[in-house]
């Protein structure tokens, strides 16, 4: 086998594997190195996203939501059920099958695009050489014209709270519970805390989420965060804000979690503790001597706006570089870099990266929140439309939440769109496309939306920005 490639990608997650596929599509010779090992020792491409993140979490969110809806919503449809139950082992088996299918699919995609998969560790050396160490320990030195670093991220540990893989776990551990914990605590009310907290709460766990900040979802639009808090409370998620965790200890009666809040020192005893306080870039043993690649003070690989590290022919993409830690952000960077390497145009519009939180109701946004736009000194107008006034949402028994649009008061350009409600993650795609083309709220107003659909709520929110909504009174 050749040891020389046009492109070597280190890391086969959602940033690295698309970079390798696009490089192959661009007729470059390419290898993708990945060291991921599952708990059973098997190797798999797909990184955190496919193996222990986006995909398994969404599988369990879907299963647990179906159970929850069967219990709490079907009766409103006139559907009566008796003996509704669930089987965690069956849910986990379904999840594992989805993960396996997705990760094995990458190998087929590699084959079709002519990518050489290499399972093992990759280390960048000076002169665009890569030391590849197979899982059997055998080493080879490979040579590339370009190297793309896509080594991803890992869970942030919390001082005084040691993972034991059993009672105190990270998000991966929380996706693998074999049974529903009676008492669960999640540290961090971020995206993972809210999604995984929802999964186990829906299945019956008494769930406390401890959040250090005094505000829930500070990155979301204020109106969305307020609406979300109401629904989390209704679900029974006990979110405690301003809670500073001081330590955790495993004792025979459970995990004792110490924290302090406005009322002073507190202790909580739970069966399982999940630490989800953010992730940090993973670059362990990635960079040899003299590569010229620099890390910033938080450990991210330093890159410019085009993912160039500053070292000739060395690029970096995904969670290991600045920007939101999202699979679709990494994918766009990977593809753009592979196009630039091939001498083509590549670009990532960092202003239109959508965020989605897969809770119920779902939460999604793109662009500026109302608060951010005001803080930036923009003169704005906003329009909101509640799903309670959407015929389709009502027919779905999903009338909670709203669509909100933030537009420039002068130019009418859409600055941000915020959705909390059914299929928010799907609805936001229209807003992303609109913003990608610098659409005005009038452009959305003049776009025909099929009736009855959830997307009409976005249409009406755009109309409401000019007090021209049809299906709600304009204020
Ligand atoms: P990773 O997915 O971390 O992949 C990096 C890969 O590189 C890994 O396989 C690693 O083993 C390998 N690697 C690292 N160093 C080396 C080396 N030196 N040699 C060889 N291989 C190496 N994002 C979303 O957009 N939507 C979601 O719904 C979502 N849900 C999530 C749920 C959870 C529970 C978690 C934890 C994360 C979630 N994320 C989600 C975030 C998403 O998973 C990450 O943003 C994404 O995986 C980052 O992709 P990446 O390719 O940069 O890194
Ligand atoms: P996060 O940054 O979303 O949230 C971490 C939360 O923990 C924050 O609210 C923070 O204030 C809090 N926190 C930090 N230190 C704390 C402490 N000592 N005690 C209590 N609270 C503390 O991080 P996450 O939820 O761990 O997720 C990691 C990454 O994975 C995120 O960047 C996210 O974008 C990504 N992710 C995305 C999705 C999605 O797109 N749906 C889902 C899951 C994860």
Coordinates of C-alpha atoms and ligand atoms in Angstrom, one line a residue:
X1 CA 0.0 0.0 0.0
X2 CA 1.2 3.5 -0.8
X3 CA 2.5 5.6 2.1
X4 CA 2.1 8.9 0.2
X5 CA -1.2 10.8 -0.2
X6 CA -2.4 14.1 -1.5
X7 CA -4.4 14.5 1.7
X8 CA -4.3 12.8 5.1
X9 CA -7.2 13.5 7.5
X10 CA -6.6 12.7 11.2
X11 CA -9.9 12.1 12.8
X12 CA -13.0 10.4 11.2
X13 CA -15.8 12.3 13.0
X14 CA -18.3 14.5 11.3
X15 CA -15.6 17.1 10.5
X16 CA -13.0 14.6 9.3
X17 CA -14.9 12.0 7.3
X18 CA -16.7 14.5 5.0
X19 CA -13.3 16.2 4.4
X20 CA -11.9 12.8 3.3
X21 CA -14.9 12.1 1.1
X22 CA -14.9 15.5 -0.6
X23 CA -11.1 15.1 -1.2
X24 CA -11.8 11.8 -2.9
X25 CA -14.6 13.4 -4.9
X26 CA -12.0 16.0 -6.0
X27 CA -9.9 13.2 -7.4
X28 CA -7.2 13.6 -4.7
X29 CA -5.6 10.5 -3.1
X30 CA -6.7 10.5 0.5
X31 CA -6.4 8.5 3.8
X32 CA -8.5 9.0 6.9
X33 CA -7.0 7.9 10.2
X34 CA -9.3 7.3 13.2
X35 CA -8.6 5.7 16.5
X36 CA -12.2 5.5 18.0
X37 CA -12.8 2.3 20.0
X38 CA -16.1 1.3 21.3
X39 CA -16.6 -0.2 24.7
X40 CA -16.6 -3.7 23.2
X41 CA -13.2 -3.0 21.6
X42 CA -14.6 -2.5 18.1
X43 CA -13.4 0.3 15.9
X44 CA -15.7 2.7 14.1
X45 CA -15.5 5.8 12.1
X46 CA -18.0 8.6 12.8
X47 CA -16.4 10.0 16.0
X48 CA -18.3 11.4 18.9
X49 CA -21.3 12.3 16.8
X50 CA -22.2 8.9 15.4
X51 CA -20.9 6.7 18.2
X52 CA -21.6 8.7 21.4
X53 CA -23.3 12.0 20.6
X54 CA -25.8 13.3 18.1
X55 CA -27.1 10.0 16.8
X56 CA -27.5 7.8 19.9
X57 CA -28.9 10.7 21.9
X58 CA -31.5 11.4 19.2
X59 CA -32.4 7.7 19.1
X60 CA -33.1 7.7 22.8
X61 CA -34.9 11.1 22.7
X62 CA -37.2 9.7 20.1
X63 CA -38.0 6.5 22.0
X64 CA -38.5 8.2 25.3
X65 CA -40.7 10.9 23.7
X66 CA -42.9 8.3 22.1
X67 CA -43.4 6.7 25.4
X68 CA -44.1 10.0 27.1
X69 CA -46.6 11.0 24.4
X70 CA -48.4 7.7 24.6
X71 CA -48.8 8.3 28.3
X72 CA -49.7 12.0 28.2
X73 CA -51.0 13.0 24.8
X74 CA -52.7 10.0 23.1
X75 CA -55.8 10.4 25.2
X76 CA -56.4 13.9 23.8
X77 CA -56.5 12.3 20.3
X78 CA -59.0 9.8 21.5
X79 CA -56.5 7.0 21.4
X80 CA -56.8 4.8 24.4
X81 CA -54.0 2.5 25.5
X82 CA -53.7 0.2 28.4
X83 CA -50.5 -1.3 29.8
X84 CA -48.2 1.2 28.3
X85 CA -44.7 0.3 29.2
X86 CA -41.1 0.4 27.9
X87 CA -38.1 -1.8 27.7
X88 CA -34.8 0.0 28.2
X89 CA -32.9 -3.0 26.7
X90 CA -35.0 -2.8 23.5
X91 CA -34.4 0.9 23.3
X92 CA -30.7 0.5 23.7
X93 CA -30.6 -2.3 21.2
X94 CA -32.5 -0.1 18.6
X95 CA -30.1 2.7 19.4
X96 CA -27.0 0.4 18.9
X97 CA -28.4 -0.8 15.6
X98 CA -28.8 2.8 14.3
X99 CA -25.3 3.7 15.4
X100 CA -23.8 0.5 13.8
X101 CA -25.6 1.1 10.6
X102 CA -24.5 4.7 10.4
X103 CA -20.8 4.0 11.3
X104 CA -20.5 1.1 8.9
X105 CA -22.1 3.3 6.2
X106 CA -19.0 5.5 6.4
X107 CA -16.8 2.7 5.2
X108 CA -19.0 2.2 2.2
X109 CA -18.9 5.9 1.5
X110 CA -15.1 5.8 1.8
X111 CA -15.0 2.9 -0.7
X112 CA -17.2 4.8 -3.2
X113 CA -15.1 8.0 -2.9
X114 CA -11.7 6.1 -3.0
X115 CA -10.7 7.0 0.6
X116 CA -8.2 4.7 2.4
X117 CA -9.5 4.1 5.9
X118 CA -6.8 3.6 8.5
X119 CA -7.8 2.6 12.1
X120 CA -5.3 3.7 14.7
X121 CA -3.5 6.8 15.9
X122 CA -2.3 9.6 13.7
X123 CA 0.4 12.0 14.8
X124 CA 1.5 15.0 12.7
X125 CA 5.3 15.2 12.3
X126 CA 7.3 18.1 10.8
X127 CA 7.4 18.2 7.0
X128 CA 3.8 17.1 6.5
X129 CA 4.6 13.6 7.6
X130 CA 2.2 11.6 9.7
X131 CA 3.2 8.8 12.0
X132 CA 0.4 6.1 11.9
X133 CA 0.2 3.6 14.7
X134 CA -2.2 0.7 14.1
X135 CA -4.2 -0.7 17.0
X136 CA -1.7 -3.6 16.9
X137 CA 1.1 -1.2 17.7
X138 CA 2.8 -1.3 14.3
X139 CA 4.0 2.1 13.1
X140 CA 4.3 3.5 9.6
X141 CA 5.4 7.0 8.5
X142 CA 3.1 8.5 5.8
X143 CA 3.7 11.5 3.7
X144 CA 1.1 14.0 2.6
X145 CA 0.8 17.2 0.5
X146 CA -1.9 18.4 2.9
X147 CA -3.0 17.2 6.4
X148 CA -6.4 18.0 7.9
X149 CA -6.5 17.8 11.7
X150 CA -10.0 16.8 12.9
X151 CA -9.3 15.3 16.3
X152 CA -12.5 16.5 17.9
X153 CA -13.3 17.1 21.6
X154 CA -13.8 15.3 24.9
X155 CA -16.0 15.9 27.9
X156 CA -14.7 18.5 30.3
X157 CA -14.0 16.9 33.7
X158 CA -15.1 18.7 36.9
X159 CA -12.6 19.0 39.8
X160 CA -13.7 17.0 42.8
X161 CA -16.1 14.9 40.8
X162 CA -14.2 11.8 39.5
X163 CA -15.7 9.7 36.7
X164 CA -16.0 6.1 37.7
X165 CA -17.8 4.9 34.6
X166 CA -20.6 3.5 36.7
X167 CA -22.2 5.9 39.1
X168 CA -20.5 9.1 37.9
X169 CA -20.4 9.3 34.2
X170 CA -20.0 11.6 31.2
X171 CA -22.6 11.9 28.4
X172 CA -21.5 8.7 26.7
X173 CA -22.1 6.8 30.0
X174 CA -25.5 8.5 30.3
X175 CA -26.4 7.1 26.9
X176 CA -25.6 3.6 28.0
X177 CA -27.6 3.2 31.2
X178 CA -29.1 -0.3 31.2
X179 CA -31.9 0.8 33.5
X180 CA -33.7 4.0 34.5
X181 CA -32.0 5.5 37.5
X182 CA -34.5 6.2 40.3
X183 CA -32.7 9.4 41.2
X184 CA -30.5 11.2 38.6
X185 CA -28.5 14.4 38.8
X186 CA -27.0 16.1 35.8
X187 CA -24.4 18.8 36.3
X188 CA -24.8 21.5 33.6
X189 CA -28.1 22.7 32.1
X190 CA -26.5 23.0 28.7
X191 CA -27.6 21.2 25.6
X192 CA -26.5 17.7 26.8
X193 CA -27.9 18.3 30.3
X194 CA -31.3 19.2 28.9
X195 CA -31.5 16.5 26.2
X196 CA -30.2 13.6 28.3
X197 CA -32.0 14.9 31.4
X198 CA -35.2 14.8 29.3
X199 CA -34.6 11.2 28.1
X200 CA -34.3 9.8 31.6
X201 CA -37.0 12.1 33.1
X202 CA -39.5 11.0 30.5
X203 CA -38.8 7.4 31.5
X204 CA -39.4 8.2 35.1
X205 CA -36.1 9.2 36.7
X206 CA -36.4 11.9 39.4
X207 CA -34.0 14.3 37.7
X208 CA -32.2 17.3 39.2
X209 CA -30.1 19.5 36.8
X210 CA -27.6 21.7 38.6
X211 CA -26.5 24.8 36.7
X212 CA -23.8 27.1 37.9
X213 CA -25.2 30.2 36.0
X214 CA -28.2 32.1 37.3
X215 CA -29.9 32.0 33.9
X216 CA -31.1 29.0 31.8
X217 CA -30.1 28.9 28.2
X218 CA -28.3 32.3 28.1
X219 CA -27.3 31.8 24.5
X220 CA -30.9 31.5 23.4
X221 CA -33.4 34.3 22.8
X222 CA -34.8 35.5 26.1
X223 CA -38.4 34.7 25.2
X224 CA -37.4 31.2 24.0
X225 CA -35.5 30.5 27.2
X226 CA -38.5 31.6 29.3
X227 CA -40.9 29.4 27.4
X228 CA -38.4 26.5 27.5
X229 CA -38.1 26.8 31.3
X230 CA -41.9 26.5 31.6
X231 CA -41.9 23.3 29.7
X232 CA -38.9 21.7 31.5
X233 CA -40.8 22.4 34.8
X234 CA -43.9 20.8 33.4
X235 CA -41.9 17.7 32.5
X236 CA -40.7 17.6 36.0
X237 CA -37.0 18.4 35.3
X238 CA -35.9 20.1 38.5
X239 CA -33.4 22.7 37.1
X240 CA -31.6 24.4 39.9
X241 CA -29.8 27.6 38.8
X242 CA -26.9 29.3 40.6
X243 CA -25.8 25.9 41.9
X244 CA -22.0 25.6 42.3
X245 CA -20.9 22.0 42.7
X246 CA -18.3 21.5 45.3
X247 CA -17.7 17.7 45.0
X248 CA -19.3 14.3 44.7
X249 CA -18.6 11.0 46.5
X250 CA -19.8 7.5 45.9
X251 CA -21.2 6.0 49.1
X252 CA -23.2 2.8 49.6
X253 CA -26.6 4.7 49.6
X254 CA -25.8 6.6 46.4
X255 CA -23.7 9.5 45.0
X256 CA -23.5 12.4 47.4
X257 CA -23.4 15.6 45.4
X258 CA -22.3 18.7 47.3
X259 CA -23.2 22.1 45.9
X260 CA -23.8 25.6 47.1
X261 CA -26.5 28.0 46.0
X262 CA -28.2 31.2 47.2
X263 CA -29.5 29.2 50.2
X264 CA -26.1 28.0 51.2
X265 CA -24.4 24.5 51.2
X266 CA -26.6 21.7 49.9
X267 CA -26.3 17.9 49.5
X268 CA -28.2 15.7 47.0
X269 CA -28.1 11.9 47.1
X270 CA -28.7 10.2 43.7
X271 CA -28.2 6.9 42.1
X272 CA -26.4 8.2 39.0
X273 CA -24.5 11.5 38.4
X274 CA -23.9 12.8 34.9
X275 CA -21.3 15.5 34.4
X276 CA -22.1 17.6 31.3
X277 CA -20.4 21.0 31.8
X278 CA -19.0 21.4 28.3
X279 CA -16.4 19.8 26.1
X280 CA -12.8 20.6 25.5
X281 CA -10.6 20.2 22.4
X282 CA -8.9 16.8 22.1
X283 CA -5.3 17.0 20.8
X284 CA -3.6 14.3 22.9
X285 CA -0.4 13.1 21.2
X286 CA -1.5 14.7 18.0
X287 CA 1.4 17.1 17.3
X288 CA 5.0 16.0 17.1
X289 CA 8.0 18.4 17.4
X290 CA 8.5 21.2 14.9
X291 CA 5.1 21.0 13.1
X292 CA 4.5 24.8 13.5
X293 CA 0.9 24.1 14.6
X294 CA -0.1 26.2 17.6
X295 CA -2.7 25.7 20.3
X296 CA -4.5 28.7 21.9
X297 CA -4.8 29.2 25.7
X298 CA -7.9 27.0 25.8
X299 CA -6.2 24.1 23.9
X300 CA -7.9 24.7 20.6
X301 CA -5.8 24.4 17.4
X302 CA -5.2 27.9 16.1
X303 CA -6.7 28.6 12.7
X304 CA -7.6 31.5 10.5
X305 CA -11.1 32.1 9.0
X306 CA -10.3 29.5 6.4
X307 CA -9.2 26.8 8.8
X308 CA -5.5 27.2 7.9
X309 CA -3.2 26.6 10.9
X310 CA -0.4 28.8 9.6
X311 CA 1.9 25.8 9.0
X312 CA 2.2 25.1 5.3
X313 CA -0.4 22.6 4.1
X314 CA -1.8 21.9 7.6
X315 CA -5.5 22.6 8.2
X316 CA -7.8 22.0 11.2
X317 CA -11.6 21.6 11.4
X318 CA -14.4 20.7 13.7
X319 CA -14.5 20.7 17.5
X320 CA -10.7 21.0 17.8
X321 CA -10.9 24.6 16.5
X322 CA -12.8 27.7 17.5
X323 CA -16.5 28.1 17.0
X324 CA -19.5 26.2 18.1
X325 CA -19.0 22.5 18.8
X326 CA -21.6 21.2 16.3
X327 CA -21.4 18.4 13.9
X328 CA -22.8 20.5 10.9
X329 CA -20.2 23.2 11.6
X330 CA -17.4 20.7 11.4
X331 CA -18.8 19.1 8.3
X332 CA -19.0 22.4 6.5
X333 CA -15.4 23.2 7.5
X334 CA -14.2 19.8 6.4
X335 CA -15.8 20.1 3.0
X336 CA -14.7 23.7 2.5
X337 CA -11.1 22.7 3.3
X338 CA -11.1 19.7 0.9
X339 CA -12.4 22.1 -1.8
X340 CA -9.8 24.7 -1.1
X341 CA -7.0 22.0 -1.2
X342 CA -8.3 21.1 -4.6
X343 CA -8.0 24.7 -5.7
X344 CA -11.7 25.3 -5.6
X345 CA -13.9 27.7 -3.7
X346 CA -14.6 26.8 -0.1
X347 CA -16.3 29.0 2.5
X348 CA -18.2 28.6 5.8
X349 CA -20.7 31.3 6.7
X350 CA -20.3 31.3 10.5
X351 CA -23.2 33.8 10.8
X352 CA -25.7 31.2 9.7
X353 CA -24.9 28.1 11.7
X354 CA -28.2 26.8 13.2
X355 CA -28.4 25.5 16.7
X356 CA -31.0 22.9 17.7
X357 CA -31.9 21.5 21.1
X358 CA -33.8 18.3 20.7
X359 CA -36.1 18.6 23.8
X360 CA -39.9 18.7 23.7
X361 CA -40.8 21.3 22.6
X362 CA -37.8 21.4 20.3
X363 CA -35.7 24.6 20.2
X364 CA -33.8 26.0 17.2
X365 CA -32.3 29.3 16.2
X366 CA -30.0 31.0 13.8
X367 CA -28.5 34.4 13.9
X368 CA -28.9 37.1 16.5
X369 CA -31.3 36.9 19.4
X370 CA -33.3 40.0 20.2
X371 CA -31.0 40.8 23.1
X372 CA -27.8 40.4 21.0
X373 CA -29.2 42.6 18.2
X374 CA -30.1 45.3 20.7
X375 CA -26.8 45.1 22.5
X376 CA -25.1 45.5 19.1
X377 CA -26.9 48.8 18.8
X378 CA -29.2 47.6 15.9
X379 CA -32.6 49.2 15.5
X380 CA -34.8 46.2 15.2
X381 CA -38.4 45.0 14.8
X382 CA -39.7 41.5 15.8
X383 CA -42.6 39.4 14.9
X384 CA -43.9 36.3 16.7
X385 CA -46.5 33.7 15.9
X386 CA -47.6 31.1 18.5
X387 CA -48.1 27.5 17.3
X388 CA -51.4 27.6 19.2
X389 CA -52.7 29.6 16.3
X390 CA -51.3 27.1 13.7
X391 CA -53.9 24.7 12.3
X392 CA -51.3 22.0 11.7
X393 CA -49.8 22.3 15.1
X394 CA -53.2 22.1 16.7
X395 CA -54.1 19.1 14.7
X396 CA -50.9 17.5 15.9
X397 CA -51.8 18.4 19.5
X398 CA -48.5 20.4 19.5
X399 CA -49.5 24.0 20.0
X400 CA -46.8 24.9 22.5
X401 CA -44.2 27.5 21.6
X402 CA -43.8 30.0 18.9
X403 CA -41.7 31.3 15.9
X404 CA -40.0 34.6 16.3
X405 CA -38.2 36.7 13.7
X406 CA -35.8 39.5 14.4
X407 CA -35.2 41.9 11.5
X408 CA -33.5 45.2 11.0
X409 CA -36.0 48.0 11.4
X410 CA -34.5 50.0 8.5
X411 CA -33.3 47.5 5.9
X412 CA -35.7 44.8 6.9
X413 CA -32.9 42.2 6.6
X414 CA -33.5 39.1 8.8
X415 CA -31.0 39.1 11.6
X416 CA -32.2 36.1 13.5
X417 CA -35.0 33.5 13.7
X418 CA -36.0 31.6 16.9
X419 CA -38.3 28.7 17.1
X420 CA -39.6 26.7 20.1
X421 CA -42.2 24.2 19.1
X422 CA -42.8 21.1 17.0
X423 CA -40.1 20.2 14.5
X424 CA -38.2 23.4 15.3
X425 CA -35.0 21.8 14.0
X426 CA -36.5 21.2 10.6
X427 CA -38.3 24.6 10.4
X428 CA -35.1 26.5 11.1
X429 CA -33.6 25.3 7.7
X430 CA -35.9 27.8 5.9
X431 CA -34.6 30.6 8.1
X432 CA -31.0 29.5 7.4
X433 CA -31.6 29.6 3.7
X434 CA -33.3 33.0 3.9
X435 CA -30.4 34.4 5.9
X436 CA -27.8 32.8 3.6
X437 CA -29.4 34.8 0.8
X438 CA -29.7 38.0 3.0
X439 CA -33.5 37.8 2.7
X440 CA -35.7 40.5 4.2
X441 CA -38.7 39.7 6.3
X442 CA -40.7 40.9 3.3
X443 CA -39.1 38.2 1.2
X444 CA -40.4 35.6 3.6
X445 CA -43.8 37.3 3.7
X446 CA -44.1 37.0 -0.1
X447 CA -43.0 33.3 -0.1
X448 CA -45.9 30.9 -0.4
X449 CA -46.1 28.4 2.4
X450 CA -48.3 25.3 2.0
X451 CA -51.4 25.1 4.2
X452 CA -51.7 23.6 6.7
X453 CA -48.1 23.3 7.7
X454 CA -45.9 24.2 10.6
X455 CA -43.8 26.4 8.3
X456 CA -46.8 28.8 8.1
X457 CA -45.9 29.9 11.6
X458 CA -42.6 31.3 10.3
X459 CA -44.5 33.0 7.4
X460 CA -46.9 34.6 9.9
X461 CA -44.0 35.6 12.2
X462 CA -42.5 37.5 9.3
X463 CA -45.8 39.1 8.6
X464 CA -46.2 40.0 12.3
X465 CA -42.8 41.8 12.1
X466 CA -44.7 44.4 10.0
X467 CA -48.0 44.0 11.9
X468 CA -49.5 42.3 8.9
X469 CA -50.1 38.9 10.3
X470 CA -53.4 37.3 9.2
X471 CA -54.0 34.6 11.7
X472 CA -53.3 36.5 14.9
X473 CA -54.3 40.0 16.0
X474 CA -51.4 42.4 15.4
X475 CA -50.2 44.4 18.4
Ligands
LIG1 P1 -15.4 14.1 16.9 O1 -16.7 13.7 16.6 O2 -15.0 14.1 18.3 O3 -14.4 13.1 16.1 C1 -13.0 13.1 16.3 C2 -12.5 11.7 15.9 O4 -11.1 11.8 15.8 C3 -12.8 10.7 17.0 O5 -13.2 9.5 16.3 C4 -11.4 10.5 17.6 O6 -11.3 9.1 18.1 C5 -10.5 10.7 16.5 N1 -9.1 11.1 16.9 C6 -8.8 12.1 17.7 N2 -7.4 12.2 17.7 C7 -6.9 11.3 16.9 C8 -5.6 10.9 16.5 N3 -4.5 11.5 17.0 N4 -5.5 9.9 15.6 C9 -6.6 9.2 15.1 N5 -7.8 9.6 15.5 C10 -8.0 10.6 16.3 N6 -23.8 18.2 17.6 C11 -24.8 18.5 16.7 O7 -24.5 19.3 15.8 N7 -26.0 18.0 16.9 C12 -26.3 17.2 17.9 O8 -27.5 16.8 18.0 C13 -25.3 16.9 18.8 N8 -25.6 16.1 19.9 C14 -24.6 15.7 20.7 C15 -24.9 14.9 21.8 C16 -23.9 14.5 22.7 C17 -24.2 13.6 23.8 C18 -22.5 14.9 22.5 C19 -21.4 14.5 23.4 C20 -22.2 15.8 21.4 C21 -23.3 16.2 20.5 N9 -23.0 17.0 19.5 C22 -24.0 17.4 18.6 C23 -21.7 17.6 19.2 C24 -21.0 16.8 18.1 O9 -20.9 15.4 18.5 C25 -19.6 17.3 17.8 O10 -19.7 18.7 17.5 C26 -19.0 16.6 16.7 O11 -18.9 15.2 16.9 C27 -17.6 17.1 16.4 O12 -17.1 16.5 15.3 P2 -15.5 16.3 15.1 O13 -15.3 15.5 13.8 O14 -14.8 17.6 15.1 O15 -15.0 15.5 16.3
LIG2 P1 -22.8 23.3 27.1 O1 -21.7 24.3 27.0 O2 -23.9 23.3 26.2 O3 -23.4 23.4 28.6 C1 -22.6 23.3 29.8 C2 -23.4 23.9 30.9 O4 -22.8 23.5 32.1 C3 -23.5 25.4 30.8 O5 -24.8 25.8 31.0 C4 -22.5 25.8 31.9 O6 -22.9 27.1 32.5 C5 -22.7 24.7 32.9 N1 -21.6 24.5 33.8 C6 -20.3 24.6 33.6 N2 -19.6 24.4 34.7 C7 -20.4 24.0 35.7 C8 -20.3 23.6 37.0 N3 -19.1 23.5 37.6 N4 -21.5 23.3 37.7 C9 -22.7 23.5 37.1 N5 -22.8 23.9 35.8 C10 -21.7 24.1 35.1 O7 -22.0 21.9 27.1 P2 -22.6 20.4 27.0 O8 -24.1 20.4 27.3 O9 -21.7 19.6 27.9 O10 -22.4 20.1 25.5 C11 -21.1 20.1 25.0 C12 -21.1 20.4 23.5 O11 -21.8 19.5 22.8 C13 -21.8 21.8 23.3 O12 -20.9 22.6 22.7 C14 -22.9 21.5 22.4 O13 -23.0 22.4 21.3 C15 -22.6 20.1 21.8 N6 -23.9 19.4 21.8 C16 -24.8 19.8 20.9 C17 -26.1 19.2 20.9 C18 -27.1 19.7 19.8 O14 -26.7 20.4 18.9 N7 -28.3 19.4 20.0 C19 -26.4 18.3 21.8 C20 -25.5 17.9 22.7 C21 -24.2 18.5 22.7

